[in-house]
Coordinates of C-alpha atoms and ligand atoms in Angstrom, one line a residue:
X17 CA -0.3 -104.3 -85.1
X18 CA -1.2 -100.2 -85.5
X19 CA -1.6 -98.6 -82.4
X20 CA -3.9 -95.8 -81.8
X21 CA -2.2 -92.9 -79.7
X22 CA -4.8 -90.8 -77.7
X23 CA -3.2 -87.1 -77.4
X24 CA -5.4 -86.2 -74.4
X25 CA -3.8 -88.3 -71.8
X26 CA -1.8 -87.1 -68.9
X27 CA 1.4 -87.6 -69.8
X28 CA 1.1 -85.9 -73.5
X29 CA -0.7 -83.2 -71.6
X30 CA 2.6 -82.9 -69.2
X31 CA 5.0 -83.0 -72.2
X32 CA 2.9 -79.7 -73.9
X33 CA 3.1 -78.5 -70.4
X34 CA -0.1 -78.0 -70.2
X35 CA -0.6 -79.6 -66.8
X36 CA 2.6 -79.0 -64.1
X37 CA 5.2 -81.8 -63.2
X38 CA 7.8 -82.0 -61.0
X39 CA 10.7 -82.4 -63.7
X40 CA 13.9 -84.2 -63.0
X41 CA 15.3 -84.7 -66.5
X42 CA 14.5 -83.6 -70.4
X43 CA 16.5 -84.8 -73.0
X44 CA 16.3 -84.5 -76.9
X45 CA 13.9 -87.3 -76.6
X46 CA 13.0 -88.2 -73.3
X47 CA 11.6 -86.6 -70.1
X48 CA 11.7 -87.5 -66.8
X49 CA 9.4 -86.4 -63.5
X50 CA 8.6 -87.9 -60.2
X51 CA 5.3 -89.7 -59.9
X52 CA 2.2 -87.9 -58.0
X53 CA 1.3 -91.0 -55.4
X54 CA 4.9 -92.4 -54.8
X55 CA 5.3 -95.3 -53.9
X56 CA 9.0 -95.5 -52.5
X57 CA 11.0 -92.7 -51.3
X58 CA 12.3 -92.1 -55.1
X59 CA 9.6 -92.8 -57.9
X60 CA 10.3 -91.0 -61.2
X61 CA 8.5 -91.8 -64.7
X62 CA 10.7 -91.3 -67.6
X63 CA 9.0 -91.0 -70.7
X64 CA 9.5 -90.9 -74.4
X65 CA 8.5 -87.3 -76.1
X66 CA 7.0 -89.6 -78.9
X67 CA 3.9 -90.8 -79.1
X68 CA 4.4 -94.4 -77.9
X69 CA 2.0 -96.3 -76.4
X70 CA 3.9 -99.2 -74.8
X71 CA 7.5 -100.4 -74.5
X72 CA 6.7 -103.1 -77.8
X73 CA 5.3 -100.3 -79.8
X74 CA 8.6 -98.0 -78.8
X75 CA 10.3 -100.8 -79.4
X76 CA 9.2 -101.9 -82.5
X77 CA 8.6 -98.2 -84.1
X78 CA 11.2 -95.8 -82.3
X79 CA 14.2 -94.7 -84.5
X80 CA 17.9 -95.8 -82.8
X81 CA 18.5 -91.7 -81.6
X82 CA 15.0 -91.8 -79.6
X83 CA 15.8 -95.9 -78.3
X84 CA 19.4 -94.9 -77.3
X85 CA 18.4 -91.4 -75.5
X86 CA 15.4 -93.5 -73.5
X87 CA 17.5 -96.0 -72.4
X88 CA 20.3 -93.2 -71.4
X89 CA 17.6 -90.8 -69.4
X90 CA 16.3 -94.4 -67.8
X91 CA 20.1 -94.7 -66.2
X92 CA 20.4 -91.3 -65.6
X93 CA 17.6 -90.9 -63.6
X94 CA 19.0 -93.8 -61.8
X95 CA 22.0 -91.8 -60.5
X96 CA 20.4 -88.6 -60.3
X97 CA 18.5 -90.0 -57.1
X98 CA 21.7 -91.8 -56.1
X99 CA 20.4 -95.1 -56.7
X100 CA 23.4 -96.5 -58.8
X101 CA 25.1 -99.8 -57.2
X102 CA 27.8 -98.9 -59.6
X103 CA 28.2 -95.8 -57.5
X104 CA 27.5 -97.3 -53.5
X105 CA 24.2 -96.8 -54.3
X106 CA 21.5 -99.3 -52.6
X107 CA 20.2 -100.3 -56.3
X108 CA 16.7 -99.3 -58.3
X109 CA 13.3 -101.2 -59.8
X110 CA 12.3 -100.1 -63.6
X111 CA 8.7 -100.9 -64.3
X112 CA 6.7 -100.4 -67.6
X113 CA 3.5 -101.8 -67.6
X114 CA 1.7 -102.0 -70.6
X115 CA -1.9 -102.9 -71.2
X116 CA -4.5 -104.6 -68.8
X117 CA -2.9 -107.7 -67.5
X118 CA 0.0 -105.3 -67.0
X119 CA -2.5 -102.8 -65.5
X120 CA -1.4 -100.1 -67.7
X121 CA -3.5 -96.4 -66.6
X122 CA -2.0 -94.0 -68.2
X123 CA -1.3 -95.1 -72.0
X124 CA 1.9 -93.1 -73.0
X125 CA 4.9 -95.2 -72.2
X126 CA 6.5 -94.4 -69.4
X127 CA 9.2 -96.6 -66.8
X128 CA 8.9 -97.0 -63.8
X129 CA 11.8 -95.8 -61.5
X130 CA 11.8 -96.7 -58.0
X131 CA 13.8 -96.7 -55.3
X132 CA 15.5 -95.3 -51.5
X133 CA 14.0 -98.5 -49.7
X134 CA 14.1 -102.4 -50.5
X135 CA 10.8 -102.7 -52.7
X136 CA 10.4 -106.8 -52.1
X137 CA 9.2 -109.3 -54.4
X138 CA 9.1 -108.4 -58.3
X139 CA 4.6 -109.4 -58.6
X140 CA 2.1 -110.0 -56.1
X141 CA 1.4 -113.7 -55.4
X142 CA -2.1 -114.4 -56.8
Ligands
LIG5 P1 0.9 -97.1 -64.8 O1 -0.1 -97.7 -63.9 O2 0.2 -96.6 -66.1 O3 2.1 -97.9 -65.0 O4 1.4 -95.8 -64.0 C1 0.9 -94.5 -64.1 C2 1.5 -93.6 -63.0 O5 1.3 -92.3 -63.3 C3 1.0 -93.9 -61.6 O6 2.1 -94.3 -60.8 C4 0.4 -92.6 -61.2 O7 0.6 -92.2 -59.9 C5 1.1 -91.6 -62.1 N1 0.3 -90.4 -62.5 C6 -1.0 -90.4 -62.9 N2 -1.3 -89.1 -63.1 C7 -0.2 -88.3 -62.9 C8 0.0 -86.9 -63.0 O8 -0.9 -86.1 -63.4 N3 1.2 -86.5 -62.7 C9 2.2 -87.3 -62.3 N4 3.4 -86.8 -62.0 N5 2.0 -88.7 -62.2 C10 0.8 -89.1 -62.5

């Protein structure tokens, strides 16, 4: 399945730096800065600087380099806001929602990272 990668949305606007961001992290291939409605004390988006629109298509059309640098940044970011368990810290949440069931808004991939408070059950009950 193709997917269609629309160059005007926030985050590709962000990585031109054509809108601002509060930047934690940039890598060869990755970038990483906090969200602008947090919800937990730390909430950072780490993105790939390709144009992927969800974690499948990454996934299923990223080279090794650009898989192995996301997932690096991802744990990075992790103990950059001191969220590591390996290191005494309380722990983290990745999220990557992808489409409209997983009520996907901006379509660029981006995960979720969240944490500085116990962030409950994984989903909603319907
Ligand atoms: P999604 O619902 O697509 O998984 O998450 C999109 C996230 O992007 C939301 O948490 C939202 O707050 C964040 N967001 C939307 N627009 C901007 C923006 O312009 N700057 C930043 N830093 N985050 C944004």
């Amino acid at each position: 399945m193709a997917y269609a990668y629309d160059d005007q949305n926030i985050f590709a606007k962000i990585l031109r730096g054509e809108i601002p961001c509060d930047k934690l992290l940039e890598t060869e291939h990755s970038f990483a800065f906090r969200d602008i409605a947090p919800k937990a004390p730390e909430h950072v988006l780490v993105i790939p600087k390709g144009a992927y629109v969800t974690w499948d298509h990454f996934a299923a059309e990223a080279t090794d380099a650009e898989l192995a640098d996301f997932a690096r940044a991802v744990g990075k970011v992790a103990e950059m806001v001191g969220a590591r368990p390996g290191d005494g810290g309380n722990g983290f949440r990745l999220i990557a929602n992808a489409g409209e069931d997983g009520v996907q808004e901006v379509p660029h991939l981006h995960v979720h990272v969240l944490a500085g408070r116990p962030l409950g059950w994984m989903v909603q009950p319907r």
